[in-house]
Short mmCIF file of C-alpha atoms in Angstrom, two decimals:
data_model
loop_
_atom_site.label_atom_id
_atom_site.label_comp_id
_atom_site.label_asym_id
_atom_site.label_seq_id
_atom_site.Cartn_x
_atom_site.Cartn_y
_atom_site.Cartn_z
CA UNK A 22 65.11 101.43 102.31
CA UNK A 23 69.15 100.88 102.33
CA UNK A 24 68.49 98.05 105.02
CA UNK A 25 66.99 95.11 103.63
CA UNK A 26 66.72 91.62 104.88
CA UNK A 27 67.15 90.15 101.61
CA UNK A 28 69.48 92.30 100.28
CA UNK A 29 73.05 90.94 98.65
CA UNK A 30 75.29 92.28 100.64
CA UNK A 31 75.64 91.89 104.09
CA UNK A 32 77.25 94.24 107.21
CA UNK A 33 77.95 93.74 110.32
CA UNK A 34 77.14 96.03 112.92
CA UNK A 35 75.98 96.38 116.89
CA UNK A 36 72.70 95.97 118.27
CA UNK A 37 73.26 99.24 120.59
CA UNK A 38 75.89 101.43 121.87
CA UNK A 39 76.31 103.56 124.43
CA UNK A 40 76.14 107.36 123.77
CA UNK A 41 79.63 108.50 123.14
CA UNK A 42 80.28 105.63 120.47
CA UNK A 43 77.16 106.22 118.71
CA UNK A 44 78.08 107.87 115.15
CA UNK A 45 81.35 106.29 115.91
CA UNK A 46 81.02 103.04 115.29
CA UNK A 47 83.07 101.72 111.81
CA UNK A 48 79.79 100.03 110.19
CA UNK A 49 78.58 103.54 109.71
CA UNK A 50 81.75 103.76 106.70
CA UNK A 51 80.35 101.19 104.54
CA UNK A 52 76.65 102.13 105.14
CA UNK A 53 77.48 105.44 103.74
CA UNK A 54 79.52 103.89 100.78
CA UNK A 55 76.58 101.64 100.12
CA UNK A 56 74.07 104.58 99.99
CA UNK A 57 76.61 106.95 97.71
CA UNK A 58 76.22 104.07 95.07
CA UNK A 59 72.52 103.23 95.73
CA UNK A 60 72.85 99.51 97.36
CA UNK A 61 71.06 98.00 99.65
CA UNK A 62 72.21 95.37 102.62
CA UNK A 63 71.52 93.71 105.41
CA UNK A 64 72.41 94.23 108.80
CA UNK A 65 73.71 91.34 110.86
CA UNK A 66 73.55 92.71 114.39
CA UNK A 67 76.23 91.50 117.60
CA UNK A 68 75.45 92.41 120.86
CA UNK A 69 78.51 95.22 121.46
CA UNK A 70 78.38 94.35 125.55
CA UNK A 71 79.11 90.77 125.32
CA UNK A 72 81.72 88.80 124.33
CA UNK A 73 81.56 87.43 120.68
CA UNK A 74 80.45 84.25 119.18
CA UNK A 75 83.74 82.53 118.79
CA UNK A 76 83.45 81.79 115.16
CA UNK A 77 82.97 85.49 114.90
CA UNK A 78 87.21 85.94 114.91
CA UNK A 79 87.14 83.53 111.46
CA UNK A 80 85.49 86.34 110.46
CA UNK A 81 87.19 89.34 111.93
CA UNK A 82 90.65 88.86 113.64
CA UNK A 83 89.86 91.36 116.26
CA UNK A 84 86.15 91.03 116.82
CA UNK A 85 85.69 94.31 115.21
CA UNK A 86 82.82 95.33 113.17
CA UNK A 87 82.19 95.47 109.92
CA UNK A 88 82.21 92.40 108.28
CA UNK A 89 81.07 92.68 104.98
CA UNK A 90 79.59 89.54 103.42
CA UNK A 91 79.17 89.31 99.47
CA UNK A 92 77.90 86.01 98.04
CA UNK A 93 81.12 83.82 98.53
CA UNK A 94 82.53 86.83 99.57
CA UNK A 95 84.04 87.81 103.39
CA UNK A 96 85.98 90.95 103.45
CA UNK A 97 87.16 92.61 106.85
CA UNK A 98 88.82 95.81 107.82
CA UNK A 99 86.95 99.33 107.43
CA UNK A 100 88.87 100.42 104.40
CA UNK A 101 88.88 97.05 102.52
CA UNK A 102 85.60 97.21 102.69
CA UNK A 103 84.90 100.67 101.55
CA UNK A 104 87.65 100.06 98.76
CA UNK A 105 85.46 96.94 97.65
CA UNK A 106 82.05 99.15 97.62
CA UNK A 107 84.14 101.82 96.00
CA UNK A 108 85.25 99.50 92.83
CA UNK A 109 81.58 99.29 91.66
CA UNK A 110 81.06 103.16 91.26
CA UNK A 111 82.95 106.12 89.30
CA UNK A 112 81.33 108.10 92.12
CA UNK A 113 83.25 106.95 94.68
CA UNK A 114 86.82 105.90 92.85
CA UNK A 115 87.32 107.80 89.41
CA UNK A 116 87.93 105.57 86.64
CA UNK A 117 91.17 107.86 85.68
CA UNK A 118 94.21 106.57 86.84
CA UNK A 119 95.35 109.55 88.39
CA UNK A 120 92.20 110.09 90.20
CA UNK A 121 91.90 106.45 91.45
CA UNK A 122 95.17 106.73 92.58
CA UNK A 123 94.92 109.72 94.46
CA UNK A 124 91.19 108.37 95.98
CA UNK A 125 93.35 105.22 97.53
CA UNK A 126 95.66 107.33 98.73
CA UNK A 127 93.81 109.40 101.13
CA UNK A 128 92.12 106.77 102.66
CA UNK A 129 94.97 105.01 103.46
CA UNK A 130 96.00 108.96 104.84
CA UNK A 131 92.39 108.67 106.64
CA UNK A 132 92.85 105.24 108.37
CA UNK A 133 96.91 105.07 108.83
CA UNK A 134 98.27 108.60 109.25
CA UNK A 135 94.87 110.10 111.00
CA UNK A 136 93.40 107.63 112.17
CA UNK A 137 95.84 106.47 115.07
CA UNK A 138 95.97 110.24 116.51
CA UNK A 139 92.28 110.52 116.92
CA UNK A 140 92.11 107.04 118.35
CA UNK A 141 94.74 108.41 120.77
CA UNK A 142 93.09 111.02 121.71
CA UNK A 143 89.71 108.84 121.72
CA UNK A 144 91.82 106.53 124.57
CA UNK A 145 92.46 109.46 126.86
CA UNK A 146 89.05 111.56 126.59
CA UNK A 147 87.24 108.60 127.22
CA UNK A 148 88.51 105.29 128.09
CA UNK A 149 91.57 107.00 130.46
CA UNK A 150 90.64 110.11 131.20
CA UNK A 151 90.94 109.74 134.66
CA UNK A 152 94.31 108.17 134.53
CA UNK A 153 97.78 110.16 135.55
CA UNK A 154 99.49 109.22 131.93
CA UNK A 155 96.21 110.55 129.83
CA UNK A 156 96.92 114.02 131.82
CA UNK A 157 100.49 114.44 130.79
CA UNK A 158 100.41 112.87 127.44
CA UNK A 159 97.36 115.18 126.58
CA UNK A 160 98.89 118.46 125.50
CA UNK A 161 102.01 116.60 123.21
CA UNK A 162 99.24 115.06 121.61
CA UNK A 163 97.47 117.42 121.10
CA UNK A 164 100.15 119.70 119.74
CA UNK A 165 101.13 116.58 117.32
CA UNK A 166 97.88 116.04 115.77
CA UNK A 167 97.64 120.37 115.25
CA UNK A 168 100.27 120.49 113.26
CA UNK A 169 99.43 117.06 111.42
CA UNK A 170 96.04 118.84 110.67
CA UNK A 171 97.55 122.21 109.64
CA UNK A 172 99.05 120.27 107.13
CA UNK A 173 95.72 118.65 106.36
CA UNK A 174 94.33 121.97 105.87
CA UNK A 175 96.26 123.62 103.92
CA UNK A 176 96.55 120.70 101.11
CA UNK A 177 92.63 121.26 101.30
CA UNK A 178 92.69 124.21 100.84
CA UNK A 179 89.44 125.79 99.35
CA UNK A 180 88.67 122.96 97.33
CA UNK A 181 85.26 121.32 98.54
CA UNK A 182 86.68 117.92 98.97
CA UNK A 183 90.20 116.68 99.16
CA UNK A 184 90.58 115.64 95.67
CA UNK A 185 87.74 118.22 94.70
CA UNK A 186 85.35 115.86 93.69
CA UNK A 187 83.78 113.73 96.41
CA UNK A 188 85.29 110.43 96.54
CA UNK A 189 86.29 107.01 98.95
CA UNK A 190 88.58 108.85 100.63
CA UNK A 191 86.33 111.40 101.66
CA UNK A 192 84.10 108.71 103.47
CA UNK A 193 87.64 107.74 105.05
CA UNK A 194 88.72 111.30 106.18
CA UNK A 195 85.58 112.68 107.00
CA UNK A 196 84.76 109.73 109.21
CA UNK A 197 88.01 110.06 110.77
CA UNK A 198 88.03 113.73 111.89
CA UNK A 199 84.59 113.30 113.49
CA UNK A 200 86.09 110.92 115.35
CA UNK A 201 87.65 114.34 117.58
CA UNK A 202 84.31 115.48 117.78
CA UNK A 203 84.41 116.67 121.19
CA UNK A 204 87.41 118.38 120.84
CA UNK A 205 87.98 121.64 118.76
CA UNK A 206 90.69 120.35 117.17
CA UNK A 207 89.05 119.79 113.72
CA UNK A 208 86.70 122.94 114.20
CA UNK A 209 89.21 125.53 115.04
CA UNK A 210 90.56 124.76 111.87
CA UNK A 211 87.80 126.53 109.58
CA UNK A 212 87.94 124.81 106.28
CA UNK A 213 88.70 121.57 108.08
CA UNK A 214 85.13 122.63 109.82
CA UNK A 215 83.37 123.27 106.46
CA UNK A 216 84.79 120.00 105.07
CA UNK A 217 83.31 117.75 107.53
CA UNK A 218 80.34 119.72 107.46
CA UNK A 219 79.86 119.64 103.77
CA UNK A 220 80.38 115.65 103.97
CA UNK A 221 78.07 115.37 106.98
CA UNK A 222 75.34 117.12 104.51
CA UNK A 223 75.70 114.59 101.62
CA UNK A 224 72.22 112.80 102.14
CA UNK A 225 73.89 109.43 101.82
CA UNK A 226 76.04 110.40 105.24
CA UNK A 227 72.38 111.75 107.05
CA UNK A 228 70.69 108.61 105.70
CA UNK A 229 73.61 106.35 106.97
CA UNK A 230 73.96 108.05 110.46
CA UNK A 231 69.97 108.03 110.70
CA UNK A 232 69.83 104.31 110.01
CA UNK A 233 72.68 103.37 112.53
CA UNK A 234 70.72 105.63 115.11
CA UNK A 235 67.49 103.83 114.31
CA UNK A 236 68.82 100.64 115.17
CA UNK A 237 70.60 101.44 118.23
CA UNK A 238 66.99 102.76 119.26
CA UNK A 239 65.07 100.03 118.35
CA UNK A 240 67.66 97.55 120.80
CA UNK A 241 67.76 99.96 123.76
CA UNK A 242 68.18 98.30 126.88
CA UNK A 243 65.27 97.64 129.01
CA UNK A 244 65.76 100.21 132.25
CA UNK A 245 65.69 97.49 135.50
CA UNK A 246 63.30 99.17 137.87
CA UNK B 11 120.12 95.91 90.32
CA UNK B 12 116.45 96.91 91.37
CA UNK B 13 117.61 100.66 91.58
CA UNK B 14 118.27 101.94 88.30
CA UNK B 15 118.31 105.99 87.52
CA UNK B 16 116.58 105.54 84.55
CA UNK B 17 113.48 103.04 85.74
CA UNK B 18 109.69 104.56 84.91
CA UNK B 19 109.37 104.08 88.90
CA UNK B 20 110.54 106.25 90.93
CA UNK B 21 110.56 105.68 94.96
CA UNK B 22 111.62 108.82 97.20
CA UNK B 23 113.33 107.63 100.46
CA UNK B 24 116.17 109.47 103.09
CA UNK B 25 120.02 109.76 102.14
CA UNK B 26 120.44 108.57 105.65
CA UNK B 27 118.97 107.78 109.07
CA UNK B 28 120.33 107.23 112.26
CA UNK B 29 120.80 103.71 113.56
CA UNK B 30 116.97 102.84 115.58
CA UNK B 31 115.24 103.65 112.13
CA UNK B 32 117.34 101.77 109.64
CA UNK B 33 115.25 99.12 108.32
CA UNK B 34 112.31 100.48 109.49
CA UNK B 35 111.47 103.37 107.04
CA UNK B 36 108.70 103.09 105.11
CA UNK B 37 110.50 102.89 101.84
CA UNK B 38 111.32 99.59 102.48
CA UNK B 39 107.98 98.61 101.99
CA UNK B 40 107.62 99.50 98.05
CA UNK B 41 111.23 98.36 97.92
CA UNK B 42 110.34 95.12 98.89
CA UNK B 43 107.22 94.68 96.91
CA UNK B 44 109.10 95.95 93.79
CA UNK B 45 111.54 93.19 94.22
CA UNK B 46 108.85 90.46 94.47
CA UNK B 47 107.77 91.49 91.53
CA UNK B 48 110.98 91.83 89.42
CA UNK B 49 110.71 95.95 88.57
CA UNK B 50 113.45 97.85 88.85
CA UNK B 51 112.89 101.99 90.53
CA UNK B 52 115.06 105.27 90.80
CA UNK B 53 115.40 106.67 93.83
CA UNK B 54 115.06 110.28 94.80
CA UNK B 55 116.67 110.92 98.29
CA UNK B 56 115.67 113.45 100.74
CA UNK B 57 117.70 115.01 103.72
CA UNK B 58 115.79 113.36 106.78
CA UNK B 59 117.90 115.64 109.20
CA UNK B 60 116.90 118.59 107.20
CA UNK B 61 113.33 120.03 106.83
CA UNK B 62 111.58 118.97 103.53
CA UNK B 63 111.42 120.87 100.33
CA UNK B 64 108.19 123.14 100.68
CA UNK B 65 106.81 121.84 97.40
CA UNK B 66 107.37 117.93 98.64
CA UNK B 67 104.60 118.52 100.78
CA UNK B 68 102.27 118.87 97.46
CA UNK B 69 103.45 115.24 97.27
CA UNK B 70 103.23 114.00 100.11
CA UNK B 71 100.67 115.85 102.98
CA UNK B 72 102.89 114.99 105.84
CA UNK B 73 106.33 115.21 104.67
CA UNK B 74 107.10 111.57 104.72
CA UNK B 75 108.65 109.04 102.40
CA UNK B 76 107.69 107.10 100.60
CA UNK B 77 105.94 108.32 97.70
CA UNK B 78 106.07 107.05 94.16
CA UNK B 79 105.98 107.98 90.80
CA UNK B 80 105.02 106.33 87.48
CA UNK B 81 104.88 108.22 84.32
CA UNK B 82 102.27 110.84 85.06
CA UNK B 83 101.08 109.35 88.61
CA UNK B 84 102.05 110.09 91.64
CA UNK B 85 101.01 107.89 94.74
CA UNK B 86 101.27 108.48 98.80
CA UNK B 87 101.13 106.43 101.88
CA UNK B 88 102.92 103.27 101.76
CA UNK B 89 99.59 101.10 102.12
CA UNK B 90 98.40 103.13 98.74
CA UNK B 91 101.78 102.01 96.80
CA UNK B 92 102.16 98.67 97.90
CA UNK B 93 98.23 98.00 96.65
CA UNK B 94 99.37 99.74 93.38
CA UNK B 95 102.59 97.76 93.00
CA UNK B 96 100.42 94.50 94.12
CA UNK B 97 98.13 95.31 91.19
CA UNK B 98 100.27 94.68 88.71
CA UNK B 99 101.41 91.01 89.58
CA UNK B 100 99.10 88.14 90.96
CA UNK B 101 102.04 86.84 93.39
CA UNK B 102 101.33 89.97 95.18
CA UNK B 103 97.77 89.98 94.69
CA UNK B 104 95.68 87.03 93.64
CA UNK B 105 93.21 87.35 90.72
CA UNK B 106 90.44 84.96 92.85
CA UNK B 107 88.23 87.89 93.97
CA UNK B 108 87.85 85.90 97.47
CA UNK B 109 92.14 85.69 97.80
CA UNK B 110 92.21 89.25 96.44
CA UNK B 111 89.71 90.99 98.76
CA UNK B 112 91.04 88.81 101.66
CA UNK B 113 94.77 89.70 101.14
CA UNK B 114 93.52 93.33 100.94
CA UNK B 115 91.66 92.91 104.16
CA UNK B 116 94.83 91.64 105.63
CA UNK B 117 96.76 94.66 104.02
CA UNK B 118 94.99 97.35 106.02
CA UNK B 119 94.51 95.28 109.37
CA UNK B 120 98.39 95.50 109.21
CA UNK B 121 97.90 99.28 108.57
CA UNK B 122 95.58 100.65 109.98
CA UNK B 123 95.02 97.76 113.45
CA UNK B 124 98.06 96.97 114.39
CA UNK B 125 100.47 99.69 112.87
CA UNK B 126 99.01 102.56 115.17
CA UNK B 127 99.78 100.13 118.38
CA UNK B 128 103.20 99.68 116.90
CA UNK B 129 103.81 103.06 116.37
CA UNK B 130 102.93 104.16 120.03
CA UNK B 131 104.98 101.45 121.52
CA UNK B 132 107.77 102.87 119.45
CA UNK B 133 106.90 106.47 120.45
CA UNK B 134 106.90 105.31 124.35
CA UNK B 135 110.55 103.48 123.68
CA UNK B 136 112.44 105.75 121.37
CA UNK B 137 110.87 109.27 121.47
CA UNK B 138 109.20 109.71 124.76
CA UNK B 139 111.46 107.21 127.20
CA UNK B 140 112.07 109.65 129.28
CA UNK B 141 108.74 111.30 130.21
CA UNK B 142 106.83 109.91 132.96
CA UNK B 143 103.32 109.59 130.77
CA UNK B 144 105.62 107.07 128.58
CA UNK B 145 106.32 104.83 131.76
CA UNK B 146 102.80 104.81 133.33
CA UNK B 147 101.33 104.31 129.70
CA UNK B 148 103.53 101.33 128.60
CA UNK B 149 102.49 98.31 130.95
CA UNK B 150 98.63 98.64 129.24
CA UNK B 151 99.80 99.46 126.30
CA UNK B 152 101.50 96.13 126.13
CA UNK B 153 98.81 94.13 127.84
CA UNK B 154 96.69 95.52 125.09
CA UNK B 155 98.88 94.73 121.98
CA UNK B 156 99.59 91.17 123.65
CA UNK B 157 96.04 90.50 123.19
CA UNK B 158 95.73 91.79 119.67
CA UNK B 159 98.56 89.46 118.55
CA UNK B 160 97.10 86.87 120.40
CA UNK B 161 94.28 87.10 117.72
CA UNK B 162 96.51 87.23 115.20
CA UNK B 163 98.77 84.82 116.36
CA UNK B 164 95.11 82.32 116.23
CA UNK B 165 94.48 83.60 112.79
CA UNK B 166 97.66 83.01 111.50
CA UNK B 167 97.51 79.09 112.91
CA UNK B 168 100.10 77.03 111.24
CA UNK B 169 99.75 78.65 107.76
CA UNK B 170 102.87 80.12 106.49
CA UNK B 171 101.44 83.31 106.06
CA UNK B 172 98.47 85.10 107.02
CA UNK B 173 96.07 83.72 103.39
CA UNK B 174 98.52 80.55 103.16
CA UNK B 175 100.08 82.06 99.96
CA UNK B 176 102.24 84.84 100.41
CA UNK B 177 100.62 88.39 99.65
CA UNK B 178 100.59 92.27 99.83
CA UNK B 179 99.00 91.78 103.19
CA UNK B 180 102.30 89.98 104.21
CA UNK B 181 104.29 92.61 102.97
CA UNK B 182 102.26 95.12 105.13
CA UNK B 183 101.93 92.60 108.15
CA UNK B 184 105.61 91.54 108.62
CA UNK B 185 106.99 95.29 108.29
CA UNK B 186 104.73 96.62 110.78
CA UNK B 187 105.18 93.44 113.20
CA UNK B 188 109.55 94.31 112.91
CA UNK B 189 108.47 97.93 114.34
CA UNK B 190 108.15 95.88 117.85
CA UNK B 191 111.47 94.22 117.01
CA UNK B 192 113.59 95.70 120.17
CA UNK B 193 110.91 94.07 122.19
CA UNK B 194 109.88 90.00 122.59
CA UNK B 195 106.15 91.02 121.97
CA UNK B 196 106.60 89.40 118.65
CA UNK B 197 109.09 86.86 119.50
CA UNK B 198 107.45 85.35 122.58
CA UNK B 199 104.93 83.98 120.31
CA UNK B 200 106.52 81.56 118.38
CA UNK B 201 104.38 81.39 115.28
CA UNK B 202 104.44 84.81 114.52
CA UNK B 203 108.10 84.92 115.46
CA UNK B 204 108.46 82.48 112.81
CA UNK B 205 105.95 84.20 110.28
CA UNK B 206 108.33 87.40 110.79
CA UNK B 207 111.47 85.39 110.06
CA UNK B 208 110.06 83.75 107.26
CA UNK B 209 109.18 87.17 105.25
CA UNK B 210 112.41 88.34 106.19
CA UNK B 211 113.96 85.31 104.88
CA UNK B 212 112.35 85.65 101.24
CA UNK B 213 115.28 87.14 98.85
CA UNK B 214 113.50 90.64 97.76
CA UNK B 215 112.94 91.30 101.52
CA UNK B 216 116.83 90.78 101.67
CA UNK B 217 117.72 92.46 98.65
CA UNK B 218 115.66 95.44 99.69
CA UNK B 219 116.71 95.53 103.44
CA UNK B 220 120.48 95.67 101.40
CA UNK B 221 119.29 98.66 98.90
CA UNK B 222 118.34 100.59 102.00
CA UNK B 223 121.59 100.03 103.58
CA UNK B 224 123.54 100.88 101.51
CA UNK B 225 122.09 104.05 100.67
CA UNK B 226 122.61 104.96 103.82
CA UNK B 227 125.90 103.91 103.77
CA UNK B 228 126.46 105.94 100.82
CA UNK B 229 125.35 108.81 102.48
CA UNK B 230 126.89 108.43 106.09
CA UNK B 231 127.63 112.21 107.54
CA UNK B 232 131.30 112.67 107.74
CA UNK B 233 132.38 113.34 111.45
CA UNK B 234 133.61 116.30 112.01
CA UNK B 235 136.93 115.70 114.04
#
């Protein structure tokens, strides 16, 4: 079991979501890291629909999840956290330096040049989709991230992942393009398609995803009849 | 000098930009943490009015500066460089795994929480200022980057900067927080105000403001009378 009460390391994460965040939420990143390298955790669980604990901010400026606790350790931020899980296996950040190098870099690509579209275009399919500004910003948008992801594609190419072998910044990237899920931005570009596919399929990703599910289920909301 | 043609780092920036972007390229960034940590670079300049090379874009998957070289590596996104450059000296990055993993936390909060806010204010005042979506968008967009700083603004306290000792995450913070700087989002809260001015106020933020000023300079298009 990857969740377990007694484990080292411990993540963050909400009690339940609605539908359209599920799969969404940022604790499902270091789950999968933690699975690619065989880890266990606990879950610390915050109820998503309330306000935080206060102390909670000492923790995590924004209120965000994950936290990820580590002994003395407190590390916040989605991709400090999967760099930290990252450092303890070749699998996920290749010893050579080039390689390494390369794995940091497309995360950062992932979470500061990706990323900030998707979360853009997250705001006006769902939060403000009825407002007059997420109508006419919409197709500019859109355009923008196109051509930012034809540029994606085509450094993929035909390799399987973006540095071939599978690595951090896969979890980062792949994470990041699901995020336009109900969109066929991602999909109409076919090897963009297979790449998020072929992550989805790692069993770490399935066992991550199924976990995160499982706990949303097991914290669904009473129905008031 | 920190620019020397014949340094083993090598930092690609523009040959010149037009006024609202000068000291706000993202070669200032490595710039900066380069000077902190007393290693000279070579710069390779790149025509920002012009379209890129079609082989830069094997460097770089979006067209963009920076990237850097070093020997046989070759590094993008600034986030990934400044972590690299931070690496090698513990004013940058402190050897305490609790200071390190925090001031990496803090490194992509700048990045990757309050850079794409940044960057869509900036859109909405300088790219898109005349489109109605930019008009109707900006009033929440501000109410909603006013409360992020607010956190920050908490976190940061009375500290000096955002771990107490000066760090990458500094280096990440303050340039992201000067995107805003035609605005008083920053400035009407006087402790990040002052956390701004006091980065700005360290000599290699100065020195490497300078550098990228006076490339520019260097490079200033003739008019054409």
């Amino acid at each position: 079991m990857p969740v377990n009460a007694n484990a080292a390391i411990e993540i963050t994460g909400f009690k339940w979501v609605p539908d359209f965040a599920r799969g969404q939420v940022r604790d499902l990143r270091p789950r999968w890291a933690l699975k690619e390298t065989g880890l266990d955790y606990a879950e610390r669980l915050l109820d998503a629909t309330a306000n935080r604990p206060a102390d909670y901010y000492e923790e995590q400026p924004w209120g965000q999840v994950p936290v990820m606790h580590e002994g003395d350790l407190t590390i916040f931020e989605s991709g400090a956290i999967l760099l930290h899980i990252a450092e303890k296996h070749d699998r996920l950040l290749p010893a050579d330096m080039q390689s390494r190098n390369r794995a940091i870099s497309w995360l950062f690509a992932a979470l500061n040049s990706i990323e900030p579209l998707m979360m853009q275009l997250a705001t006006i399919d769902i939060f403000a989709k009825d407002e007059p500004w997420a109508k006419l910003r919409r197709p500019g948008l859109m355009d923008f991230i196109g051509q930012r992801l034809d540029r994606l594609s085509a450094r993929l190419g035909d390799k399987d992942y973006l540095d071939g072998e599978f690595t951090v910044g896969d979890i980062g990237m792949a994470t990041v393009l699901r995020i336009a899920e109900n969109t066929n931005i991602v999909t109409s570009r076919k090897n963009l398609a297979a790449y998020v596919r072929r992550c989805e399929a790692r069993p770490a990703f399935q066992r991550a995803l199924a976990t995160q599910k499982e706990t949303y289920a097991a914290h669904e909301p009473q129905t008031v009849v």
